[in-house]
């Protein structure tokens, strides 16, 4: 309960917020709070001496807040949690700054990366705002890790050597911040403290801020008798999740402003960021965000103005393990991060968008094919509850005797870290080299399985079969239902949602730029070849990222086939070459896309260029066709290529000429130097072959573009 003085101060503060230009008298306060006038007068005198209130020269005397206290938080509002987990730290910081005769020396205590340096900077800003130091006064910061082992040199640099004044003199009218004082030797710390004591009465020193790791107990004990204001910063695990969410938003918005791009990520990634253990506290959080944005920026560098989408693979593996803490904090996380949402960060704030991907539980499963002539995939059931997975695996084995079905039963009370290690060891034990199909019942297991796959290299696919969840829903429904028909309908609807026919997807793929992929997509749409499927154009040269993107699509859709210039041979998805698609009669395209089978035919390049002419807006398609067919013939004379490669190469160069001639934009190839050096002879020949095209269309192929052309010609896969 607050004492009389604080109650009176709060009342003056409230009155000042309503009547900024008019104070309040002693009698008015006493009457409003039901206190003795003498007690009120005594408390106001103390507040006046502390500089928290001021009084008028008129009669009656009116009291109001001083300018320094008009906005108590001021610069401290910049701190996430200033009114939450940092509330007491902020109160101590303000008290230390406002203490008479230029404040108290401050010791900031916390773990590495907890924000001690930022707190010192905010305190300096607050001191300037409140007029405690001049705006031009120095703020001298020193990281004590930078000092060497020579104590004499360190003391001279800090305190001066009779000729040079040292850092204390440099910061004389302002603030000196010594960061990580635990790295100073005992002798240096003692000399520093003696200097504090000798100059304390005369106030010859600047305001001193020190910071120390909370584990350096001997250092803290040595300092606390001379540094009265100790401010302890909580660790990230001690701070509530809403504050961690605000920290993430702050860092993501900052990177969006830095890159001038909108940054997006899925709710699953945000959940991992909310929960993963941060070895260096807030610093780790900030570093992981920046590294992921750097990876995304490098990947999408040429997509000027486009979104930077952060995938879980853009972060270190430690971030992926955040889901291990999900069950323990499920309620708090679910209140902050909505499932199946896409979060968008840009200058000005955060936008939450509904994801187009349906829940993973709605994935349609196709049975794996069993091979007996070589190492084959195995099946693993992973269910919560005693004996559930084992009973299912034993039943299947008794019927088929294949020896390829395994089970893991997970006790509900088992910690997620133990479950993770149990699954990891099981997968390592059962994998025969051809992969594992895991069937699980709770979503947290999906993340565990995927992370183990990334760590171990085991080819693993996971399918949801949430029988336990359905059973619990039906049990709850049966307890309140007025008849079995109602429960039956509930069960039928649940199973219908699980086994509904998912949407179908056709992926058009290009590894050098989106040009060919987009052209193939437009060709299919223009000829109404896939009315029952969505066409998605992808431009990904990174095989791991392509795999992750395809797995993401497979969570809510069946991928009918991939169409491109070469077969990525990934996830057993059927492949169709762009040449086969362009060679097929238009009326047969639906059948080709459905069955991926049709007798080979020659590509009709006239039809291909006619189709390209509908979309290439900067070049004359007749002149382009003539130039590129001549170019293809020259290249083929020196470097024989398949029809698929020739078709993909011609389409790519056509899109590149249109793009460069019209917008002057080249597609960066991150492996340019390596490719040009390795295939220097090919590069030299191609430079000679493309020269007429460059002259005809008044453009130049950059080395990046040449590396892209070589990648297609030589079928280079990264």
XYZ file of C-alpha atoms in Angstrom:
718
model
C 0.000 0.000 0.000
C 1.370 3.444 -0.903
C 2.384 5.860 1.878
C 0.941 9.354 2.277
C 3.731 10.991 0.270
C 3.250 8.728 -2.769
C -0.535 9.111 -2.595
C -0.139 12.881 -2.540
C 2.359 12.740 -5.404
C 0.013 10.569 -7.489
C -2.812 13.057 -6.831
C -0.657 16.023 -7.930
C 0.339 14.041 -11.006
C -3.304 13.288 -11.836
C -4.313 16.927 -11.323
C -1.450 18.141 -13.539
C -2.513 15.794 -16.342
C -5.983 17.375 -16.310
C -5.028 20.967 -15.465
C -1.575 21.348 -16.991
C -1.458 25.141 -16.444
C -2.933 25.279 -12.951
C -1.547 23.817 -9.712
C -3.357 22.594 -6.605
C -3.232 23.885 -3.031
C -2.435 22.079 0.223
C -6.017 22.473 1.439
C -7.464 21.035 -1.793
C -5.227 17.969 -1.525
C -6.018 17.440 2.162
C -9.739 17.712 1.546
C -9.693 15.410 -1.502
C -7.629 12.695 0.212
C -9.107 13.063 3.695
C -5.714 13.790 5.283
C -4.500 16.250 7.919
C -3.293 19.504 6.358
C -0.026 19.372 8.340
C 0.741 15.881 7.025
C 0.072 17.008 3.469
C 2.291 20.050 3.948
C 5.155 17.881 5.284
C 4.889 15.444 2.350
C 4.811 18.291 -0.185
C 7.964 19.723 1.392
C 9.764 16.393 0.890
C 8.573 16.151 -2.717
C 9.719 19.712 -3.281
C 13.233 18.915 -1.993
C 13.385 15.841 -4.261
C 12.583 18.006 -7.239
C 9.432 16.055 -8.054
C 7.038 19.008 -7.555
C 7.325 22.779 -7.751
C 5.324 25.541 -6.060
C 4.030 28.860 -7.259
C 5.059 32.252 -5.858
C 1.408 33.343 -5.625
C -1.023 33.014 -2.742
C -2.378 30.515 -2.027
C 0.683 28.403 -2.900
C -0.121 25.945 -5.696
C 1.826 22.743 -6.333
C 2.389 21.027 -9.709
C 4.814 18.576 -11.314
C 8.235 19.857 -12.338
C 9.054 19.786 -16.055
C 11.421 16.872 -15.449
C 8.514 14.825 -14.121
C 5.793 16.019 -16.509
C 6.325 12.855 -18.527
C 7.749 10.438 -16.001
C 8.719 7.740 -18.471
C 10.003 10.001 -21.251
C 12.807 8.229 -23.093
C 12.152 5.066 -21.086
C 9.043 4.479 -23.176
C 11.423 3.250 -25.870
C 12.090 0.161 -23.739
C 9.852 -2.808 -24.482
C 8.395 -3.665 -21.069
C 9.012 -0.245 -19.472
C 5.629 -0.624 -17.748
C 5.955 -4.407 -17.355
C 8.996 -6.529 -16.560
C 11.281 -3.451 -16.612
C 9.014 -1.320 -14.431
C 11.200 -1.488 -11.327
C 14.396 -1.142 -13.344
C 12.999 2.055 -14.876
C 11.982 3.378 -11.440
C 15.504 2.800 -10.051
C 17.042 4.360 -13.175
C 14.911 7.494 -12.841
C 15.644 7.767 -9.137
C 19.398 7.463 -9.759
C 19.315 10.165 -12.430
C 17.205 12.590 -10.383
C 19.072 12.204 -7.098
C 20.371 15.625 -5.961
C 23.825 16.829 -7.057
C 23.915 15.119 -10.448
C 22.551 11.743 -9.497
C 24.043 8.471 -8.303
C 26.482 6.150 -9.973
C 24.668 3.183 -11.515
C 25.485 -0.531 -11.776
C 23.517 -2.328 -14.510
C 23.399 -6.072 -13.813
C 22.177 -8.694 -16.263
C 23.123 -11.511 -18.588
C 25.073 -10.951 -21.777
C 22.706 -9.605 -24.418
C 19.976 -8.632 -21.912
C 20.044 -4.962 -22.961
C 22.433 -3.325 -20.482
C 24.048 -1.187 -23.177
C 20.685 -0.104 -24.564
C 19.446 0.753 -21.046
C 22.511 2.967 -20.541
C 21.823 4.753 -23.838
C 18.174 5.297 -22.873
C 19.216 6.628 -19.454
C 21.542 9.087 -21.161
C 18.704 10.200 -23.425
C 16.410 10.598 -20.378
C 19.065 12.650 -18.576
C 19.244 15.001 -21.554
C 15.444 15.251 -21.811
C 15.149 16.150 -18.150
C 17.959 18.713 -18.259
C 20.214 16.744 -15.932
C 23.055 16.907 -18.446
C 23.435 19.263 -21.368
C 22.423 18.045 -24.803
C 26.011 18.536 -25.982
C 27.450 16.795 -22.918
C 29.552 13.725 -23.817
C 28.351 10.155 -23.466
C 31.562 8.146 -23.405
C 31.152 4.387 -23.686
C 33.931 1.860 -23.211
C 33.761 -1.939 -23.559
C 36.151 -3.260 -20.911
C 36.786 -6.369 -23.023
C 38.875 -4.150 -25.284
C 41.510 -3.455 -22.620
C 44.679 -5.513 -22.646
C 46.468 -7.245 -19.790
C 48.582 -4.172 -18.938
C 46.913 -2.682 -15.832
C 49.007 0.488 -15.948
C 47.921 1.203 -19.522
C 44.295 0.517 -18.634
C 44.402 2.842 -15.606
C 46.023 5.552 -17.696
C 43.370 5.222 -20.384
C 40.582 5.400 -17.797
C 41.903 7.865 -15.221
C 44.673 9.673 -17.055
C 48.444 9.651 -16.649
C 49.193 13.228 -15.700
C 49.482 14.320 -19.315
C 46.324 12.946 -20.835
C 43.151 13.175 -18.784
C 41.693 9.797 -19.701
C 38.087 8.848 -20.180
C 36.978 10.327 -16.858
C 38.166 13.744 -17.956
C 36.688 13.272 -21.437
C 33.243 12.609 -19.924
C 33.583 15.254 -17.173
C 30.339 17.140 -17.824
C 28.381 14.149 -19.064
C 28.247 10.397 -18.550
C 30.891 7.672 -18.613
C 29.626 4.144 -19.301
C 31.998 1.270 -18.541
C 30.475 -1.829 -20.113
C 31.344 -5.337 -18.802
C 33.482 -4.236 -15.844
C 33.959 -7.893 -14.872
C 36.744 -7.931 -17.464
C 38.744 -5.315 -15.531
C 41.363 -6.749 -13.226
C 40.929 -6.477 -9.446
C 43.685 -3.843 -9.263
C 42.041 -1.660 -11.889
C 38.646 -1.943 -10.192
C 40.154 -0.966 -6.816
C 41.894 2.048 -8.323
C 38.648 3.072 -9.986
C 36.688 2.785 -6.737
C 39.274 4.834 -4.803
C 38.884 7.507 -7.437
C 35.109 7.437 -6.867
C 35.526 7.919 -3.102
C 38.159 10.669 -3.327
C 36.128 12.740 -5.776
C 32.647 12.016 -4.379
C 32.351 15.103 -2.155
C 33.623 17.488 -4.766
C 31.581 15.817 -7.525
C 34.563 16.111 -9.805
C 33.532 12.980 -11.683
C 30.961 12.628 -14.439
C 27.881 10.540 -13.856
C 29.154 6.924 -13.972
C 27.275 3.946 -15.405
C 28.778 0.485 -14.996
C 27.530 -2.839 -16.326
C 28.344 -6.312 -15.088
C 27.330 -9.893 -15.874
C 24.947 -11.233 -13.232
C 27.160 -14.320 -12.778
C 30.175 -12.239 -11.660
C 29.093 -12.244 -8.007
C 32.529 -11.326 -6.658
C 32.654 -8.221 -8.864
C 29.132 -7.181 -7.874
C 30.001 -7.627 -4.192
C 33.084 -5.459 -4.623
C 31.169 -2.680 -6.371
C 27.925 -2.537 -4.418
C 29.356 -0.588 -1.448
C 30.433 2.232 -3.752
C 27.737 2.113 -6.418
C 24.455 2.500 -4.553
C 22.064 2.281 -7.506
C 21.886 -1.346 -8.666
C 19.568 -1.952 -11.615
C 18.944 -5.592 -12.453
C 17.620 -6.445 -15.913
C 15.528 -9.629 -16.188
C 16.524 -12.424 -18.530
C 14.429 -13.095 -21.611
C 12.919 -16.207 -20.009
C 11.796 -14.090 -17.055
C 9.952 -11.662 -19.298
C 6.368 -12.365 -20.417
C 5.751 -13.652 -23.939
C 3.836 -10.501 -25.044
C 7.056 -8.538 -24.486
C 9.057 -11.042 -26.531
C 6.460 -10.650 -29.281
C 6.959 -6.856 -29.175
C 10.728 -7.284 -29.352
C 10.350 -9.489 -32.437
C 8.037 -6.950 -34.060
C 10.511 -4.170 -33.296
C 13.432 -6.031 -34.910
C 11.399 -7.187 -37.934
C 9.993 -3.709 -38.608
C 13.522 -2.291 -38.249
C 14.808 -4.731 -40.904
C 11.848 -3.896 -43.144
C 12.834 -0.216 -42.929
C 16.501 -1.059 -43.514
C 15.822 -3.169 -46.627
C 12.838 -1.090 -47.817
C 10.943 -4.371 -48.258
C 7.911 -5.934 -46.639
C 8.997 -8.919 -44.524
C 6.596 -11.853 -44.188
C 6.632 -15.117 -42.271
C 4.180 -17.863 -41.342
C 2.719 -18.363 -37.877
C 4.754 -21.557 -37.374
C 7.998 -19.602 -37.832
C 6.795 -16.872 -35.472
C 5.951 -19.513 -32.863
C 9.496 -20.890 -33.003
C 10.895 -17.362 -32.649
C 8.675 -16.823 -29.618
C 9.971 -19.930 -27.867
C 13.497 -20.859 -28.929
C 16.200 -20.588 -26.237
C 18.377 -17.491 -26.689
C 21.905 -18.082 -25.467
C 22.685 -14.365 -25.492
C 19.251 -13.072 -24.595
C 17.839 -10.198 -26.687
C 21.069 -9.997 -28.684
C 20.492 -13.541 -29.984
C 16.925 -12.626 -30.925
C 18.081 -9.576 -32.865
C 20.966 -11.455 -34.514
C 18.737 -14.312 -35.708
C 16.251 -11.869 -37.255
C 19.007 -10.004 -39.062
C 20.688 -13.196 -40.345
C 17.389 -14.562 -41.672
C 16.594 -11.268 -43.401
C 20.078 -11.270 -44.916
C 19.510 -14.787 -46.316
C 16.117 -13.794 -47.722
C 17.517 -10.585 -49.213
C 20.324 -12.449 -50.944
C 17.821 -14.966 -52.307
C 15.374 -12.336 -53.586
C 17.832 -9.535 -54.348
C 16.653 -8.949 -57.906
C 12.979 -8.910 -56.983
C 13.046 -5.147 -56.526
C 10.367 -4.001 -54.128
C 9.040 -7.520 -53.563
C 8.426 -9.200 -50.248
C 11.191 -10.869 -48.270
C 9.634 -14.118 -47.071
C 11.415 -15.721 -44.124
C 11.428 -19.516 -44.061
C 12.472 -21.551 -41.038
C 15.536 -22.658 -43.021
C 16.722 -19.020 -43.078
C 17.382 -19.260 -39.331
C 19.930 -21.291 -37.381
C 18.816 -24.814 -36.358
C 18.482 -23.619 -32.744
C 15.459 -21.501 -33.726
C 13.708 -24.546 -35.179
C 13.745 -26.141 -31.723
C 11.494 -23.448 -30.300
C 8.501 -25.727 -30.815
C 9.865 -28.018 -28.082
C 8.552 -25.458 -25.586
C 5.156 -25.126 -27.258
C 3.167 -27.462 -25.037
C 4.433 -25.778 -21.877
C 3.380 -22.325 -23.132
C 0.570 -23.351 -25.478
C -2.148 -21.139 -24.006
C 0.013 -18.009 -23.921
C 1.430 -18.602 -27.417
C -1.966 -19.336 -28.985
C -3.259 -16.037 -27.598
C -0.442 -14.191 -29.386
C 0.131 -16.221 -32.570
C -2.885 -17.408 -34.522
C -2.358 -20.634 -36.501
C -2.420 -20.684 -40.301
C -1.726 -16.935 -40.516
C 0.870 -14.951 -42.415
C 2.441 -12.003 -40.611
C 3.639 -9.040 -42.622
C 6.058 -6.405 -41.277
C 6.697 -3.069 -42.913
C 7.469 0.507 -41.978
C 4.539 1.599 -39.869
C 3.533 -1.681 -38.292
C 2.378 -5.271 -38.582
C -0.354 -6.841 -40.725
C -1.849 -10.279 -40.151
C -3.128 -12.082 -43.249
C -5.095 -15.309 -43.500
C -2.855 -17.955 -45.018
C -4.006 -19.763 -48.138
C -2.673 -23.032 -46.735
C -5.244 -25.215 -44.936
C -4.299 -26.927 -41.666
C -1.850 -29.790 -41.879
C -4.465 -32.163 -40.441
C -6.389 -31.847 -43.701
C -3.587 -33.303 -45.823
C -4.538 -36.138 -48.125
C -2.139 -39.053 -47.845
C -0.985 -41.275 -50.661
C 0.449 -44.658 -49.676
C 4.191 -45.201 -50.184
C 5.206 -47.897 -52.602
C 7.110 -50.797 -51.027
C 10.252 -51.960 -52.810
C 11.659 -55.418 -52.088
C 14.678 -55.498 -54.399
C 16.615 -52.734 -52.609
C 16.513 -50.727 -49.337
C 12.972 -49.476 -48.953
C 11.213 -46.814 -46.875
C 9.752 -47.759 -43.513
C 6.576 -46.721 -41.721
C 6.591 -45.195 -38.217
C 3.510 -44.515 -36.073
C 4.005 -41.804 -33.444
C 1.036 -41.311 -31.117
C 0.500 -39.909 -27.656
C -0.891 -42.363 -25.124
C 0.151 -45.738 -23.763
C 0.227 -48.498 -26.393
C -1.765 -46.677 -29.106
C 0.974 -46.618 -31.769
C 2.310 -50.049 -30.777
C -1.097 -51.708 -31.079
C -1.589 -50.287 -34.573
C 1.914 -51.292 -35.735
C 1.541 -54.830 -34.336
C -1.837 -55.306 -36.050
C -0.435 -54.289 -39.444
C 2.636 -56.477 -39.022
C 0.532 -59.496 -38.077
C -1.466 -59.080 -41.290
C 1.355 -58.323 -43.766
C 4.615 -59.625 -42.227
C 6.650 -56.959 -44.068
C 8.940 -56.076 -41.175
C 8.816 -52.383 -42.064
C 6.360 -50.967 -39.509
C 7.544 -49.372 -36.256
C 5.951 -47.466 -33.389
C 6.699 -44.881 -30.716
C 4.251 -44.381 -27.845
C 4.637 -41.040 -26.074
C 3.432 -40.580 -22.471
C 1.395 -37.389 -22.091
C 3.464 -36.285 -19.099
C 6.790 -36.654 -20.938
C 8.712 -33.434 -21.617
C 9.090 -32.387 -25.235
C 12.900 -32.455 -24.989
C 12.725 -36.134 -23.996
C 10.228 -36.873 -26.783
C 12.510 -35.179 -29.313
C 15.517 -37.273 -28.306
C 13.419 -40.467 -28.221
C 12.176 -39.852 -31.780
C 15.649 -38.951 -32.990
C 17.155 -42.181 -31.699
C 14.261 -44.230 -33.096
C 14.572 -42.721 -36.567
C 18.323 -43.286 -36.641
C 17.733 -46.912 -35.658
C 15.020 -47.781 -38.210
C 16.075 -45.816 -41.300
C 17.365 -48.180 -44.007
C 18.625 -45.395 -46.242
C 15.455 -44.921 -48.261
C 13.525 -42.721 -45.840
C 10.719 -42.905 -43.283
C 7.011 -42.158 -43.576
C 5.905 -41.002 -40.112
C 2.230 -40.929 -39.115
C 1.550 -38.672 -36.126
C -1.465 -37.476 -34.155
C -0.507 -34.070 -32.698
C 0.897 -31.108 -34.574
C 3.878 -30.539 -32.264
C 5.244 -33.867 -33.533
C 5.276 -32.561 -37.101
C 7.840 -29.887 -36.205
C 9.920 -32.372 -34.219
C 10.038 -34.832 -37.097
C 10.922 -32.171 -39.642
C 13.733 -30.799 -37.455
C 15.165 -34.286 -36.877
C 15.115 -34.833 -40.627
C 17.135 -31.638 -41.150
C 19.604 -32.557 -38.398
C 20.195 -36.177 -39.386
C 19.704 -36.057 -43.162
C 17.073 -38.816 -42.977
C 14.510 -38.498 -45.764
C 11.329 -38.130 -43.772
C 7.735 -37.383 -44.733
C 5.105 -36.806 -42.054
C 1.352 -37.338 -42.330
C -1.245 -36.295 -39.764
C -3.768 -38.837 -38.484
C -5.306 -37.090 -35.451
C -7.388 -39.994 -34.145
C -6.839 -39.043 -30.505
C -8.068 -35.502 -31.066
C -11.105 -36.749 -32.957
C -11.845 -39.260 -30.232
C -11.722 -36.545 -27.573
C -14.065 -34.322 -29.597
C -16.526 -37.160 -30.093
C -16.370 -38.087 -26.405
C -17.174 -34.509 -25.397
C -19.995 -34.434 -27.965
C -21.449 -37.740 -26.748
C -21.536 -36.428 -23.175
C -23.957 -33.645 -24.116
C -25.727 -35.090 -27.195
C -29.406 -36.047 -27.051
C -28.970 -39.005 -29.398
C -26.440 -41.110 -31.247
C -27.365 -39.549 -34.607
C -25.929 -36.207 -33.519
C -22.657 -37.820 -32.465
C -22.556 -39.785 -35.728
C -22.937 -36.601 -37.772
C -20.140 -34.953 -35.781
C -17.854 -37.911 -36.454
C -18.756 -38.024 -40.148
C -18.064 -34.305 -40.569
C -14.690 -34.619 -38.821
C -13.599 -37.501 -41.024
C -14.938 -35.745 -44.105
C -12.770 -32.729 -43.305
C -9.749 -35.014 -42.882
C -10.210 -37.003 -46.076
C -11.666 -34.327 -48.321
C -10.195 -34.032 -51.777
C -7.514 -31.336 -51.510
C -6.784 -28.774 -54.148
C -4.516 -29.709 -57.054
C -1.407 -27.791 -58.019
C 0.854 -27.717 -61.072
C 4.286 -26.158 -60.512
C 6.116 -24.435 -63.343
C 9.791 -24.194 -62.419
C 12.763 -22.140 -63.529
C 16.124 -22.118 -61.778
C 17.507 -18.895 -63.210
C 14.616 -16.409 -63.216
C 10.844 -16.394 -63.135
C 10.640 -15.726 -66.877
C 10.235 -19.273 -68.200
C 8.119 -20.347 -65.226
C 5.731 -17.434 -65.715
C 5.552 -17.967 -69.476
C 4.652 -21.638 -68.992
C 2.026 -20.692 -66.438
C 0.469 -18.165 -68.804
C 0.569 -20.722 -71.637
C -1.367 -23.283 -69.588
C -3.917 -20.726 -68.412
C -4.341 -19.245 -71.877
C -5.159 -22.672 -73.343
C -7.333 -23.700 -70.361
C -5.213 -26.797 -69.875
C -5.779 -27.078 -66.106
C -9.192 -25.808 -65.099
C -9.243 -27.991 -61.967
C -5.730 -27.114 -60.754
C -3.880 -24.009 -59.646
C -0.646 -23.189 -61.487
C 2.173 -21.863 -59.301
C 5.338 -20.438 -60.870
C 8.539 -20.905 -58.837
C 12.032 -19.563 -59.433
C 14.391 -21.376 -57.069
C 17.937 -22.517 -57.743
C 18.575 -23.668 -54.172
C 17.542 -27.329 -54.044
C 16.991 -27.348 -50.285
C 14.766 -24.293 -50.462
C 12.854 -25.824 -53.396
C 12.294 -28.984 -51.370
C 11.018 -26.951 -48.419
C 8.664 -24.918 -50.615
C 7.266 -28.059 -52.270
C 6.778 -29.708 -48.875
C 4.895 -26.593 -47.760
C 2.617 -26.852 -50.795
C 2.069 -30.556 -50.167
C 0.695 -29.768 -46.709
C -2.559 -28.679 -48.312
C -2.483 -29.773 -51.931
C -1.579 -32.567 -54.330
C 1.171 -31.531 -56.766
C 0.186 -33.115 -60.086
C 3.512 -32.419 -61.776
C 6.451 -30.060 -62.192
C 6.990 -28.411 -65.584
C 10.427 -27.021 -66.365
C 13.538 -27.163 -68.499
C 15.049 -30.071 -66.544
C 13.850 -32.637 -64.008
C 14.775 -31.678 -60.405
C 14.007 -35.288 -59.399
C 12.582 -34.268 -56.042
C 9.949 -35.725 -53.683
C 8.912 -38.251 -56.360
C 6.806 -35.560 -58.075
C 6.112 -36.358 -61.769
C 8.015 -34.154 -64.211
C 7.073 -32.782 -67.621
C 9.555 -30.935 -69.776
C 8.560 -27.569 -71.196
C 9.337 -29.022 -74.634
C 6.754 -31.808 -74.189
C 4.108 -29.313 -73.102
C 4.767 -26.998 -76.032
C 4.909 -29.909 -78.509
C 1.574 -31.376 -77.421
C -1.568 -30.397 -79.360
C -3.491 -27.858 -77.309
C -6.556 -30.128 -77.077
C -4.402 -32.883 -75.526
C -2.833 -30.713 -72.815
C -5.347 -31.672 -70.061
C -4.635 -35.366 -70.639
C -0.878 -34.774 -70.668
C -0.997 -32.875 -67.371
C -3.164 -35.569 -65.797
C -1.217 -38.648 -66.954
C 2.224 -37.192 -67.810
C 2.192 -39.608 -70.759
C 2.029 -38.794 -74.454
C 3.967 -39.754 -77.523
C 6.966 -37.483 -78.078
C 6.500 -34.809 -80.739
C 8.608 -32.018 -82.165
C 8.193 -28.612 -80.585
C 6.317 -26.144 -82.750
C 8.618 -23.148 -82.278
C 6.321 -20.997 -84.416
C 3.506 -21.641 -81.931
C 5.876 -21.098 -78.999
C 6.968 -17.674 -80.264
C 3.368 -16.759 -81.109
C 2.470 -17.465 -77.488
C 5.495 -15.542 -76.242
C 4.484 -12.618 -78.422
C 1.339 -12.178 -76.322
C 3.450 -11.461 -73.232
C 6.815 -10.008 -74.297
C 5.994 -6.331 -74.543
C 9.381 -4.717 -75.333
C 10.605 -6.608 -78.435
C 9.314 -7.444 -81.908
C 8.554 -11.158 -81.707
C 9.298 -11.817 -85.405
C 12.797 -10.332 -85.182
C 13.343 -12.099 -81.856
C 12.369 -15.494 -83.254
C 14.714 -15.113 -86.225
C 17.649 -14.069 -84.000
C 17.146 -16.730 -81.332
C 16.618 -19.674 -83.673
C 19.866 -18.717 -85.420
C 21.551 -18.433 -82.011
C 20.220 -21.862 -80.924
C 21.533 -23.411 -84.150
C 25.011 -21.955 -83.527
C 25.090 -23.182 -79.947
C 23.803 -26.638 -80.927
C 26.540 -26.923 -83.553
C 29.201 -26.696 -80.836
C 27.291 -28.036 -77.818
C 24.723 -30.713 -78.760
C 21.649 -30.494 -76.539
C 18.351 -32.286 -76.075
C 15.101 -30.845 -77.362
C 14.093 -30.129 -73.757
C 17.263 -28.143 -73.145
C 16.978 -26.280 -76.448
C 13.377 -25.296 -75.727
C 14.178 -24.108 -72.216
C 17.231 -22.188 -73.432
C 15.341 -20.387 -76.202
C 12.487 -19.462 -73.859
C 14.874 -18.211 -71.203
C 16.901 -16.059 -73.602
C 13.702 -14.650 -75.117
C 12.481 -13.539 -71.684
C 15.945 -12.177 -70.810
C 16.173 -10.093 -74.013
C 12.718 -8.647 -73.362
C 13.566 -7.845 -69.748
C 16.992 -6.287 -70.399
C 15.966 -4.359 -73.520
C 12.816 -3.023 -71.864
C 13.773 -2.469 -68.235
C 17.546 -2.890 -68.108
C 17.198 -5.548 -65.399
C 19.529 -8.548 -65.153
C 18.953 -11.562 -62.912
C 21.815 -12.050 -60.462
C 23.438 -15.471 -60.310
C 25.105 -15.981 -56.896
C 27.483 -18.576 -58.433
C 28.485 -16.368 -61.366
C 32.241 -16.294 -60.791
C 32.425 -20.019 -60.081
C 30.441 -20.911 -63.231
C 32.316 -18.525 -65.531
C 35.660 -19.788 -64.255
C 34.753 -23.479 -64.517
C 33.140 -23.159 -67.981
C 35.374 -20.410 -69.329
C 35.550 -21.973 -72.803
C 31.755 -22.191 -73.001
C 31.502 -18.607 -71.705
C 33.900 -17.379 -74.422
C 31.965 -19.166 -77.190
C 28.590 -17.939 -75.955
C 29.852 -14.366 -75.773
C 30.667 -14.621 -79.495
C 27.310 -16.246 -80.335
C 25.116 -13.721 -78.464
C 26.878 -10.630 -79.868
C 24.508 -10.342 -82.909
C 21.488 -10.563 -80.597
C 22.940 -7.821 -78.393
C 23.480 -5.548 -81.403
C 20.052 -6.226 -82.875
C 18.167 -5.391 -79.662
C 20.559 -2.738 -78.272
C 21.265 -4.554 -75.006
C 24.113 -6.352 -73.250
C 24.055 -9.706 -71.466
C 25.758 -9.277 -68.089
C 28.024 -11.987 -66.699
C 25.161 -12.933 -64.389
C 22.934 -13.555 -67.415
C 25.710 -15.498 -69.148
C 26.063 -17.693 -66.047
C 22.301 -18.299 -66.151
C 22.501 -19.368 -69.812
C 25.444 -21.673 -69.072
C 23.494 -23.205 -66.160
C 20.670 -24.179 -68.517
C 22.956 -25.373 -71.309
C 25.166 -27.477 -69.034
C 22.289 -28.567 -66.753
C 23.968 -27.201 -63.635
C 22.014 -27.882 -60.448
C 22.940 -26.146 -57.195
